[in-house]
């Protein structure tokens, strides 16, 4: 989907669908007077009748007679005092999803100025494009014969006032880049395990490196052995698919230390010998969502070229049972040097991440953020709403949390207190990879912390937020690309943009 910005009276916008976002209220905003007058007062009737109240996600479709737009979609932003870039993004997503359902290939989108609640023109531009791309997204690549062929929503045009064109356009540019990253991430997430293998992820990383000039390093099984990545190799040894360790470098910040983003890239997690139940096991193709978020962020970074050094690190493997798979009770030596007793082969994410956390020390990173579908326990704790956030540095934790607020990808902290460390005490090795039943997400976080040395670090557990099985008004069921917006906000802030 492409995007653009235009300035025109709403009644004059030639489009199959003009979506207008409004806050809750019983009066027609002055900014809609022209559209209402030109369209036979259908807008006023929808609002004053109370049929359209402006509640969050609410929509009313109108067919104006006389105005240029063929259809007008009123979209609710919710309570006037609660309008934010997040509600605007969501309204744009609702509008675009509706556009797709209607079968129109483009839409125009405007936010009634009265409803903005102080959100800047730039943020409106960015959030609207992010949302529209999110709502318009659909995955049909693997259907030989689509049930209901629908045209793509190819374009969104943001309609604003003339004096705000420049600011809206600045935001729209950022939104466009984030939308591209989002698309790549969701696409990779959606691909099944037989297509999206570790070497496939490495291929996509190579395409990004070629396109945007990133430095790329890919380690194969032999190189991983030389490097001593015993924990990653232990997970990989049960699979016929070769593991890959992928490192992308964006050099925008001269000699400054980089921000490192580490994404869990388990392209399918069966659990290994500690095999998972069959029910919903197919969802474990999404276990590379962290890796996909890192690659998507690099698409965005490639487009925006922020003046900061960014490192993307992806340990990638399948987790399968077989005659040569790692077994419960096995002890392996990690890259860091600590030995690990593998109690549960299904706690594989932490095993591949710990070698990556150890590897990045050589870059002397300014900050390290790992992102992983790590624990079912985080779904129990926070549901599908918040990312579980842990780390070793309060300032970085707050910085990541604030980026998440701006991005509409909210993080909620879980404590890594010393008392929890005992969960991972092993009788035979330095540490074991799984604790008891309690505090599962914290145990995962603490395991990772055992391999963090010399840098501020945050761990994001996205097991609850990476994908959803509920179709929403703003997005299709399936992958969410969580992380891309948060990382981009984080990076742009660090770049001073
Ligand atoms: N990939 C899973 C976590 C997961 C669960 C992601 C549900 C998305 C939805 C992870 O590798 C895993 O299996 N974790 C175990 C850890 C346990 C064995 C300590 C879990 O959460 O049960
Ligand atoms: Mn697992
Ligand atoms: Zn997993």
Short mmCIF file of C-alpha atoms and ligand atoms in Angstrom, two decimals:
data_model
loop_
_atom_site.label_atom_id
_atom_site.label_comp_id
_atom_site.label_asym_id
_atom_site.label_seq_id
_atom_site.Cartn_x
_atom_site.Cartn_y
_atom_site.Cartn_z
CA UNK A 1 0.00 0.00 0.00
CA UNK A 2 1.22 3.46 -0.82
CA UNK A 3 0.15 6.66 0.88
CA UNK A 4 -0.17 10.33 0.11
CA UNK A 5 -1.34 13.60 1.62
CA UNK A 6 -3.83 15.98 0.07
CA UNK A 7 -5.55 19.16 1.07
CA UNK A 8 -9.11 19.74 -0.15
CA UNK A 9 -12.57 20.36 1.28
CA UNK A 10 -13.91 16.93 2.25
CA UNK A 11 -16.86 17.33 -0.12
CA UNK A 12 -14.42 17.63 -3.02
CA UNK A 13 -12.29 14.51 -2.40
CA UNK A 14 -12.75 12.14 -5.30
CA UNK A 15 -12.54 8.72 -3.74
CA UNK A 16 -14.56 5.52 -3.52
CA UNK A 17 -14.37 5.85 0.28
CA UNK A 18 -13.76 8.83 2.52
CA UNK A 19 -13.31 7.80 6.14
CA UNK A 20 -13.64 10.52 8.76
CA UNK A 21 -12.60 9.89 12.35
CA UNK A 22 -14.76 11.57 14.99
CA UNK A 23 -14.82 11.58 18.77
CA UNK A 24 -17.92 10.82 20.81
CA UNK A 25 -20.45 13.68 20.77
CA UNK A 26 -23.93 14.57 19.61
CA UNK A 27 -23.15 17.55 17.40
CA UNK A 28 -21.77 17.71 13.87
CA UNK A 29 -18.22 19.15 14.08
CA UNK A 30 -17.82 22.43 12.19
CA UNK A 31 -15.13 20.82 10.03
CA UNK A 32 -17.79 18.51 8.55
CA UNK A 33 -20.27 21.28 7.71
CA UNK A 34 -19.12 21.52 4.10
CA UNK A 35 -19.30 17.76 3.56
CA UNK A 36 -22.70 17.61 5.23
CA UNK A 37 -24.09 20.47 3.16
CA UNK A 38 -22.82 18.97 -0.08
CA UNK A 39 -24.14 15.50 0.70
CA UNK A 40 -27.77 16.15 1.50
CA UNK A 41 -27.23 16.32 5.29
CA UNK A 42 -26.61 12.57 5.65
CA UNK A 43 -23.76 13.21 8.08
CA UNK A 44 -25.91 15.36 10.36
CA UNK A 45 -28.72 12.79 10.29
CA UNK A 46 -26.36 9.98 11.26
CA UNK A 47 -25.00 11.98 14.19
CA UNK A 48 -28.03 13.85 15.52
CA UNK A 49 -30.22 10.75 15.31
CA UNK A 50 -27.75 9.10 17.67
CA UNK A 51 -27.19 6.27 15.19
CA UNK A 52 -23.50 7.16 15.12
CA UNK A 53 -22.15 7.94 18.57
CA UNK A 54 -18.42 8.03 17.90
CA UNK A 55 -17.54 5.18 20.22
CA UNK A 56 -14.23 3.43 19.67
CA UNK A 57 -14.35 1.11 16.62
CA UNK A 58 -17.90 2.23 15.78
CA UNK A 59 -18.59 2.87 12.10
CA UNK A 60 -21.45 4.17 10.00
CA UNK A 61 -21.38 3.95 6.24
CA UNK A 62 -23.15 6.71 4.32
CA UNK A 63 -23.90 7.25 0.65
CA UNK A 64 -23.82 10.99 0.10
CA UNK A 65 -25.69 12.43 -2.84
CA UNK A 66 -23.99 15.41 -4.39
CA UNK A 67 -20.54 15.27 -2.78
CA UNK A 68 -17.52 13.85 -4.62
CA UNK A 69 -16.75 10.89 -2.30
CA UNK A 70 -18.81 7.88 -3.37
CA UNK A 71 -19.06 6.69 0.22
CA UNK A 72 -18.44 8.32 3.58
CA UNK A 73 -17.47 6.18 6.56
CA UNK A 74 -17.78 7.78 9.98
CA UNK A 75 -15.32 6.11 12.37
CA UNK A 76 -15.47 6.50 16.13
CA UNK A 77 -12.42 7.59 18.14
CA UNK A 78 -14.05 7.15 21.53
CA UNK A 79 -14.21 9.72 24.33
CA UNK A 80 -12.94 13.18 23.31
CA UNK A 81 -10.50 13.39 26.23
CA UNK A 82 -9.02 9.98 25.41
CA UNK A 83 -8.14 10.59 21.77
CA UNK A 84 -4.45 9.93 21.17
CA UNK A 85 -2.20 8.77 18.39
CA UNK A 86 -3.15 5.24 19.43
CA UNK A 87 -6.89 5.78 18.96
CA UNK A 88 -6.21 7.58 15.66
CA UNK A 89 -4.06 4.68 14.45
CA UNK A 90 -6.81 2.29 15.42
CA UNK A 91 -9.52 4.31 13.64
CA UNK A 92 -7.44 4.34 10.46
CA UNK A 93 -7.04 0.59 10.76
CA UNK A 94 -10.79 0.11 11.18
CA UNK A 95 -11.36 2.29 8.10
CA UNK A 96 -8.88 0.39 5.96
CA UNK A 97 -10.18 -2.98 7.06
CA UNK A 98 -13.64 -1.82 6.07
CA UNK A 99 -12.32 -0.57 2.74
CA UNK A 100 -10.97 -4.01 2.06
CA UNK A 101 -14.28 -5.63 2.95
CA UNK A 102 -16.07 -3.22 0.64
CA UNK A 103 -13.71 -4.17 -2.15
CA UNK A 104 -12.48 -0.65 -2.88
CA UNK A 105 -8.83 -0.34 -3.84
CA UNK A 106 -8.17 3.00 -2.17
CA UNK A 107 -9.46 5.25 0.55
CA UNK A 108 -9.11 8.76 1.87
CA UNK A 109 -8.80 9.34 5.60
CA UNK A 110 -9.28 12.46 7.67
CA UNK A 111 -9.40 13.18 11.39
CA UNK A 112 -11.88 15.88 12.34
CA UNK A 113 -9.61 18.66 13.72
CA UNK A 114 -12.02 19.17 16.64
CA UNK A 115 -11.36 15.59 17.74
CA UNK A 116 -7.55 15.70 17.76
CA UNK A 117 -7.16 16.34 21.48
CA UNK A 118 -3.74 17.90 21.02
CA UNK A 119 -2.22 15.16 18.85
CA UNK A 120 0.25 16.90 16.53
CA UNK A 121 -0.21 17.00 12.77
CA UNK A 122 2.94 14.95 12.39
CA UNK A 123 1.68 12.24 14.73
CA UNK A 124 -1.67 12.19 12.94
CA UNK A 125 0.16 11.60 9.66
CA UNK A 126 2.29 8.82 11.07
CA UNK A 127 -0.41 7.04 13.05
CA UNK A 128 -2.95 7.21 10.22
CA UNK A 129 -0.61 5.53 7.73
CA UNK A 130 0.50 2.92 10.26
CA UNK A 131 -3.11 2.12 11.02
CA UNK A 132 -4.30 2.04 7.43
CA UNK A 133 -1.55 -0.38 6.48
CA UNK A 134 -2.36 -2.56 9.46
CA UNK A 135 -6.07 -2.68 8.66
CA UNK A 136 -5.65 -3.27 4.95
CA UNK A 137 -3.28 -6.18 5.38
CA UNK A 138 -4.30 -9.64 4.25
CA UNK A 139 -2.36 -12.75 3.42
CA UNK A 140 -3.51 -14.61 0.34
CA UNK A 141 -0.18 -15.71 -1.10
CA UNK A 142 -0.68 -19.40 -0.47
CA UNK A 143 -4.22 -19.73 -1.77
CA UNK A 144 -4.24 -21.20 -5.24
CA UNK A 145 -7.91 -20.24 -5.54
CA UNK A 146 -8.95 -17.49 -3.11
CA UNK A 147 -12.51 -18.01 -1.82
CA UNK A 148 -13.51 -14.43 -2.27
CA UNK A 149 -11.11 -12.52 -4.47
CA UNK A 150 -10.86 -8.96 -3.16
CA UNK A 151 -8.72 -6.21 -4.61
CA UNK A 152 -5.87 -4.97 -2.45
CA UNK A 153 -6.32 -1.61 -0.78
CA UNK A 154 -3.50 -0.01 -2.72
CA UNK A 155 -3.53 3.54 -1.49
CA UNK A 156 -4.53 5.73 1.42
CA UNK A 157 -4.69 9.49 1.01
CA UNK A 158 -4.60 11.56 4.18
CA UNK A 159 -6.75 14.64 3.87
CA UNK A 160 -5.72 17.62 5.98
CA UNK A 161 -5.75 21.39 6.05
CA UNK A 162 -3.37 23.22 3.77
CA UNK A 163 -1.25 24.76 6.56
CA UNK A 164 -0.60 21.31 8.04
CA UNK A 165 0.47 19.57 4.81
CA UNK A 166 4.16 19.76 5.63
CA UNK A 167 3.87 18.30 9.11
CA UNK A 168 1.37 15.62 8.12
CA UNK A 169 3.65 14.64 5.23
CA UNK A 170 6.64 14.35 7.56
CA UNK A 171 4.66 11.94 9.74
CA UNK A 172 3.29 10.11 6.74
CA UNK A 173 6.85 9.36 5.54
CA UNK A 174 7.71 7.72 8.85
CA UNK A 175 4.37 5.90 8.87
CA UNK A 176 5.07 4.57 5.39
CA UNK A 177 8.42 3.14 6.44
CA UNK A 178 6.90 1.56 9.53
CA UNK A 179 4.11 0.13 7.39
CA UNK A 180 6.67 -1.49 5.10
CA UNK A 181 8.43 -3.04 8.10
CA UNK A 182 5.10 -4.17 9.47
CA UNK A 183 4.23 -5.86 6.19
CA UNK A 184 7.49 -7.76 6.03
CA UNK A 185 7.15 -8.88 9.64
CA UNK A 186 3.58 -10.09 9.28
CA UNK A 187 4.40 -11.84 6.05
CA UNK A 188 7.31 -13.72 7.60
CA UNK A 189 5.22 -14.57 10.66
CA UNK A 190 2.44 -15.92 8.51
CA UNK A 191 4.64 -18.18 6.40
CA UNK A 192 4.47 -21.80 7.53
CA UNK A 193 7.41 -23.66 8.98
CA UNK A 194 8.08 -25.61 5.79
CA UNK A 195 8.65 -22.35 3.90
CA UNK A 196 10.06 -20.06 6.56
CA UNK A 197 13.09 -22.03 7.71
CA UNK A 198 16.25 -20.65 9.33
CA UNK A 199 17.93 -20.46 5.92
CA UNK A 200 14.89 -18.67 4.52
CA UNK A 201 15.21 -16.02 7.24
CA UNK A 202 18.89 -15.68 6.37
CA UNK A 203 17.92 -15.24 2.70
CA UNK A 204 15.51 -12.44 3.59
CA UNK A 205 18.20 -10.81 5.71
CA UNK A 206 20.49 -10.95 2.69
CA UNK A 207 17.86 -9.25 0.53
CA UNK A 208 17.56 -6.48 3.12
CA UNK A 209 21.34 -6.13 3.31
CA UNK A 210 21.62 -5.90 -0.48
CA UNK A 211 18.78 -3.44 -0.75
CA UNK A 212 19.79 -1.06 2.01
CA UNK A 213 23.52 -1.59 2.37
CA UNK A 214 23.58 -3.30 5.75
CA UNK A 215 26.54 -5.44 6.72
CA UNK A 216 25.47 -9.07 7.00
CA UNK A 217 27.09 -12.00 8.78
CA UNK A 218 25.50 -15.45 8.71
CA UNK A 219 26.87 -18.36 10.71
CA UNK A 220 26.00 -21.90 9.66
CA UNK A 221 26.28 -25.07 11.75
CA UNK A 222 30.03 -25.43 11.22
CA UNK A 223 30.66 -21.79 12.16
CA UNK A 224 28.42 -22.10 15.20
CA UNK A 225 30.55 -24.99 16.35
CA UNK A 226 33.73 -22.92 15.92
CA UNK A 227 32.07 -20.07 17.80
CA UNK A 228 31.10 -22.44 20.64
CA UNK A 229 27.38 -21.80 20.57
CA UNK A 230 26.55 -25.01 22.39
CA UNK A 231 23.10 -23.96 23.57
CA UNK A 232 21.81 -22.95 20.13
CA UNK A 233 23.37 -26.09 18.63
CA UNK A 234 21.69 -28.27 21.25
CA UNK A 235 18.28 -27.04 20.12
CA UNK A 236 19.22 -27.38 16.46
CA UNK A 237 20.59 -30.92 16.69
CA UNK A 238 17.15 -32.55 16.49
CA UNK A 239 16.32 -31.04 13.13
CA UNK A 240 17.43 -31.69 9.57
CA UNK A 241 17.10 -27.98 8.87
CA UNK A 242 20.41 -26.16 9.28
CA UNK A 243 20.41 -23.50 12.00
CA UNK A 244 21.45 -19.95 11.15
CA UNK A 245 22.83 -17.14 13.26
CA UNK A 246 22.13 -13.87 11.48
CA UNK A 247 23.72 -10.50 12.20
CA UNK A 248 22.65 -7.31 10.39
CA UNK A 249 24.39 -4.00 10.98
CA UNK A 250 23.07 -0.56 10.14
CA UNK A 251 25.81 2.02 10.48
CA UNK A 252 24.18 5.41 10.77
CA UNK A 253 25.90 6.64 13.89
CA UNK A 254 29.62 6.72 13.11
CA UNK A 255 31.75 5.16 15.82
CA UNK A 256 29.08 5.22 18.54
CA UNK A 257 28.20 1.94 20.28
CA UNK A 258 25.19 0.24 18.68
CA UNK A 259 21.73 -0.60 19.91
CA UNK A 260 21.34 -4.37 19.54
CA UNK A 261 17.99 -6.00 18.80
CA UNK A 262 17.91 -9.77 19.29
CA UNK A 263 14.93 -11.72 17.94
CA UNK A 264 14.02 -15.32 18.76
CA UNK A 265 13.89 -17.19 15.46
CA UNK A 266 12.46 -20.62 16.20
CA UNK A 267 10.80 -21.32 12.87
CA UNK A 268 8.80 -24.14 14.38
CA UNK A 269 8.57 -25.15 18.02
CA UNK A 270 7.23 -28.65 18.51
CA UNK A 271 8.70 -28.68 22.01
CA UNK A 272 11.31 -31.23 20.99
CA UNK A 273 11.46 -34.41 23.10
CA UNK A 274 9.35 -32.56 25.69
CA UNK A 275 6.78 -32.45 22.92
CA UNK A 276 3.80 -30.12 23.00
CA UNK A 277 0.17 -31.31 22.75
CA UNK A 278 -1.25 -31.41 19.21
CA UNK A 279 -3.95 -28.83 19.97
CA UNK A 280 -2.92 -25.53 18.33
CA UNK A 281 0.61 -26.77 17.77
CA UNK A 282 0.40 -25.25 14.29
CA UNK A 283 0.56 -21.82 15.96
CA UNK A 284 4.16 -22.59 16.81
CA UNK A 285 5.12 -21.45 13.32
CA UNK A 286 4.80 -18.02 14.98
CA UNK A 287 7.73 -18.81 17.27
CA UNK A 288 9.97 -16.74 15.01
CA UNK A 289 7.92 -13.58 15.62
CA UNK A 290 10.80 -11.91 17.46
CA UNK A 291 13.09 -12.55 14.50
CA UNK A 292 10.43 -11.26 12.14
CA UNK A 293 10.10 -8.07 14.21
CA UNK A 294 13.85 -7.49 13.97
CA UNK A 295 13.85 -8.01 10.19
CA UNK A 296 10.82 -5.74 9.80
CA UNK A 297 12.53 -3.09 11.87
CA UNK A 298 15.51 -3.30 9.54
CA UNK A 299 13.23 -2.69 6.58
CA UNK A 300 12.01 0.45 8.36
CA UNK A 301 15.55 1.44 9.32
CA UNK A 302 16.67 0.94 5.73
CA UNK A 303 13.99 3.28 4.50
CA UNK A 304 14.53 5.96 7.15
CA UNK A 305 18.33 5.69 7.57
CA UNK A 306 18.35 7.02 11.15
CA UNK A 307 21.64 8.39 12.45
CA UNK A 308 22.30 5.66 14.96
CA UNK A 309 24.04 2.30 14.82
CA UNK A 310 21.67 -0.63 14.99
CA UNK A 311 22.55 -4.29 15.24
CA UNK A 312 20.00 -7.00 14.43
CA UNK A 313 20.79 -10.47 15.75
CA UNK A 314 18.73 -13.55 14.99
CA UNK A 315 19.52 -17.01 16.33
CA UNK A 316 17.35 -19.31 14.26
CA UNK A 317 16.53 -23.01 14.35
CA UNK A 318 13.68 -25.48 14.45
CA UNK A 319 12.87 -27.34 17.67
CA UNK A 320 12.02 -30.94 16.74
CA UNK A 321 12.23 -34.36 18.33
CA UNK A 322 14.32 -37.03 16.64
CA UNK A 323 16.89 -39.72 17.33
CA UNK A 324 19.57 -37.08 17.61
CA UNK A 325 17.54 -34.49 19.47
CA UNK A 326 18.72 -33.09 22.80
CA UNK A 327 17.10 -34.85 25.78
CA UNK A 328 15.84 -33.75 29.18
CA UNK A 329 18.74 -34.06 31.59
CA UNK A 330 21.41 -33.34 28.97
CA UNK A 331 24.01 -30.78 29.97
CA UNK A 332 25.42 -28.43 27.33
CA UNK A 333 28.01 -25.68 27.36
CA UNK A 334 26.86 -22.24 26.30
CA UNK A 335 28.79 -19.64 24.32
CA UNK A 336 29.16 -17.63 27.54
CA UNK A 337 30.88 -20.62 29.16
CA UNK A 338 28.21 -21.51 31.70
CA UNK A 339 26.87 -25.05 31.59
CA UNK A 340 23.14 -25.62 31.26
CA UNK A 341 21.08 -28.59 32.38
CA UNK A 342 18.24 -28.94 29.90
CA UNK A 343 15.29 -29.93 32.07
CA UNK A 344 12.71 -29.23 29.40
CA UNK A 345 13.53 -29.19 25.70
CA UNK A 346 10.48 -26.96 25.17
CA UNK A 347 12.27 -24.12 26.98
CA UNK A 348 14.37 -23.72 23.82
CA UNK A 349 13.95 -20.00 23.20
CA UNK A 350 16.12 -19.07 26.16
CA UNK A 351 18.77 -21.53 24.96
CA UNK A 352 19.17 -19.90 21.57
CA UNK A 353 18.89 -16.37 23.00
CA UNK A 354 21.52 -16.91 25.68
CA UNK A 355 24.17 -17.57 23.04
CA UNK A 356 23.11 -14.41 21.19
CA UNK A 357 23.24 -12.33 24.41
CA UNK A 358 26.74 -13.64 24.93
CA UNK A 359 27.82 -13.05 21.32
CA UNK A 360 26.81 -9.37 21.25
CA UNK A 361 29.25 -8.49 24.05
CA UNK A 362 31.96 -8.03 21.41
CA UNK A 363 30.09 -5.03 19.98
CA UNK A 364 30.10 -3.24 23.34
CA UNK A 365 26.45 -2.31 22.77
CA UNK A 366 24.91 0.82 24.29
CA UNK A 367 21.72 -1.15 24.86
CA UNK A 368 20.44 -4.64 24.09
CA UNK A 369 16.77 -5.50 23.67
CA UNK A 370 15.70 -9.06 23.02
CA UNK A 371 12.24 -9.90 21.76
CA UNK A 372 10.83 -13.39 21.98
CA UNK A 373 7.70 -15.51 22.10
CA UNK A 374 9.26 -16.98 25.21
CA UNK A 375 6.64 -18.23 27.65
CA UNK A 376 3.04 -19.35 27.73
CA UNK A 377 3.08 -17.91 31.26
CA UNK A 378 3.14 -14.35 29.93
CA UNK A 379 -0.18 -15.05 28.20
CA UNK A 380 -1.59 -16.14 31.55
CA UNK A 381 -0.22 -13.03 33.28
CA UNK A 382 -0.97 -10.31 30.72
CA UNK A 383 -3.19 -11.86 28.07
CA UNK A 384 -2.97 -10.49 24.55
CA UNK A 385 -2.75 -6.87 25.66
CA UNK A 386 0.71 -6.21 27.04
CA UNK A 387 4.28 -7.28 26.36
CA UNK A 388 6.04 -8.68 29.43
CA UNK A 389 9.08 -6.54 30.14
CA UNK A 390 12.12 -7.46 32.23
CA UNK A 391 15.67 -6.18 32.41
CA UNK A 392 18.69 -5.08 34.40
CA UNK A 393 18.56 -1.31 33.96
CA UNK A 394 15.73 0.94 35.16
CA UNK A 395 16.52 3.75 32.72
CA UNK A 396 16.45 1.43 29.70
CA UNK A 397 13.31 -0.29 30.97
CA UNK A 398 11.58 3.11 31.15
CA UNK A 399 12.89 4.16 27.73
CA UNK A 400 11.54 0.98 26.13
CA UNK A 401 8.24 1.34 27.96
CA UNK A 402 7.85 4.91 26.69
CA UNK A 403 8.61 3.82 23.13
CA UNK A 404 5.93 1.16 23.56
CA UNK A 405 3.40 3.76 24.74
CA UNK A 406 4.05 5.94 21.68
CA UNK A 407 3.85 2.89 19.44
CA UNK A 408 0.68 1.51 20.96
CA UNK A 409 2.63 -1.62 21.89
CA UNK A 410 2.48 -1.45 25.62
CA UNK A 411 4.91 -3.16 27.96
CA UNK A 412 4.29 -4.13 31.56
CA UNK A 413 7.19 -4.83 33.93
CA UNK A 414 7.76 -8.11 35.73
CA UNK A 415 10.38 -8.17 38.53
CA UNK A 416 13.73 -9.90 38.22
CA UNK A 417 14.34 -9.90 41.95
CA UNK A 418 17.15 -11.98 43.42
CA UNK A 419 14.66 -14.28 45.14
CA UNK A 420 13.59 -15.61 41.74
CA UNK A 421 17.10 -16.62 40.76
CA UNK A 422 16.81 -19.80 42.83
CA UNK A 423 14.20 -21.11 40.37
CA UNK A 424 17.01 -22.04 38.02
CA UNK A 425 19.51 -23.67 40.39
CA UNK A 426 20.74 -26.96 38.97
CA UNK A 427 22.21 -29.87 40.94
CA UNK A 428 24.59 -30.75 38.15
CA UNK A 429 25.25 -27.65 36.00
CA UNK A 430 25.64 -23.88 36.47
CA UNK A 431 22.01 -23.29 35.65
CA UNK A 432 18.96 -25.23 34.46
CA UNK A 433 16.68 -24.05 31.69
CA UNK A 434 13.35 -24.45 33.41
CA UNK A 435 12.02 -23.74 36.88
CA UNK A 436 8.88 -25.05 38.51
CA UNK A 437 5.31 -24.09 37.76
CA UNK A 438 5.33 -20.60 39.27
CA UNK A 439 6.68 -17.36 37.81
CA UNK A 440 7.33 -18.92 34.40
CA UNK A 441 7.99 -15.67 32.56
CA UNK A 442 10.31 -14.38 35.27
CA UNK A 443 12.20 -17.68 35.25
CA UNK A 444 12.70 -17.18 31.51
CA UNK A 445 13.90 -13.64 32.10
CA UNK A 446 16.26 -14.72 34.87
CA UNK A 447 17.73 -17.45 32.72
CA UNK A 448 18.60 -14.87 30.07
CA UNK A 449 20.03 -12.53 32.70
CA UNK A 450 22.58 -15.20 33.59
CA UNK A 451 24.16 -14.52 30.19
CA UNK A 452 24.01 -10.72 30.19
CA UNK A 453 27.27 -9.01 31.00
CA UNK A 454 28.49 -5.47 30.53
CA UNK A 455 25.49 -3.73 28.96
CA UNK A 456 22.02 -2.48 29.84
CA UNK A 457 19.45 -5.01 28.70
CA UNK A 458 15.70 -5.42 28.31
CA UNK A 459 13.83 -8.63 27.53
CA UNK A 460 10.42 -8.43 25.86
CA UNK A 461 8.20 -11.50 26.10
CA UNK A 462 5.72 -11.26 23.21
CA UNK A 463 4.14 -14.73 23.46
CA UNK A 464 0.74 -13.10 24.15
CA UNK A 465 0.98 -10.22 21.68
CA UNK A 466 2.70 -11.60 18.57
CA UNK A 467 -0.42 -13.10 17.07
CA UNK A 468 -4.09 -13.34 17.80
CA UNK A 469 -6.80 -15.84 16.99
CA UNK A 470 -9.53 -13.22 17.37
CA UNK A 471 -10.55 -11.26 14.31
CA UNK A 472 -10.70 -7.60 15.40
CA UNK A 473 -12.37 -4.59 13.76
CA UNK A 474 -8.90 -3.13 13.21
CA UNK A 475 -6.93 -6.17 12.19
CA UNK A 476 -7.30 -9.61 10.74
CA UNK A 477 -6.60 -12.59 12.95
CA UNK A 478 -3.08 -13.87 12.78
CA UNK A 479 0.20 -12.03 13.15
CA UNK A 480 0.43 -8.53 14.62
CA UNK A 481 4.05 -7.57 13.84
CA UNK A 482 4.39 -6.48 17.45
CA UNK A 483 7.78 -4.91 18.09
CA UNK A 484 8.28 -3.12 14.79
CA UNK A 485 6.63 0.10 15.91
CA UNK A 486 8.16 -0.05 19.38
CA UNK A 487 11.67 -0.58 18.01
CA UNK A 488 11.24 2.17 15.44
CA UNK A 489 10.06 4.65 18.07
CA UNK A 490 12.98 3.66 20.26
CA UNK A 491 15.51 4.06 17.47
CA UNK A 492 14.12 7.35 16.16
CA UNK A 493 14.19 8.82 19.66
CA UNK A 494 17.80 7.72 20.10
CA UNK A 495 18.64 9.20 16.71
CA UNK A 496 17.16 12.48 17.89
CA UNK A 497 14.59 12.43 15.09
N1 LIG B 1 7.36 -20.88 22.15
C1 LIG B 1 6.98 -21.25 23.47
C2 LIG B 1 6.20 -20.17 24.19
C3 LIG B 1 4.85 -19.83 23.66
C4 LIG B 1 3.72 -20.38 24.22
C5 LIG B 1 4.69 -18.93 22.64
C6 LIG B 1 2.47 -20.04 23.76
C7 LIG B 1 3.43 -18.58 22.17
C8 LIG B 1 2.32 -19.14 22.74
C9 LIG B 1 8.22 -21.55 24.30
O1 LIG B 1 9.30 -22.07 23.61
C10 LIG B 1 7.83 -22.57 25.30
O2 LIG B 1 7.50 -23.64 24.92
N2 LIG B 1 7.89 -22.21 26.58
C11 LIG B 1 7.56 -23.09 27.63
C12 LIG B 1 8.59 -22.95 28.70
C13 LIG B 1 8.51 -23.99 29.79
C14 LIG B 1 8.80 -25.34 29.24
C15 LIG B 1 9.49 -23.63 30.88
C16 LIG B 1 6.18 -22.74 28.13
O3 LIG B 1 5.82 -21.56 28.16
O4 LIG B 1 5.43 -23.66 28.46
MN1 LIG B 2 9.17 -24.17 23.39
ZN1 LIG B 3 9.43 -21.57 21.64
#
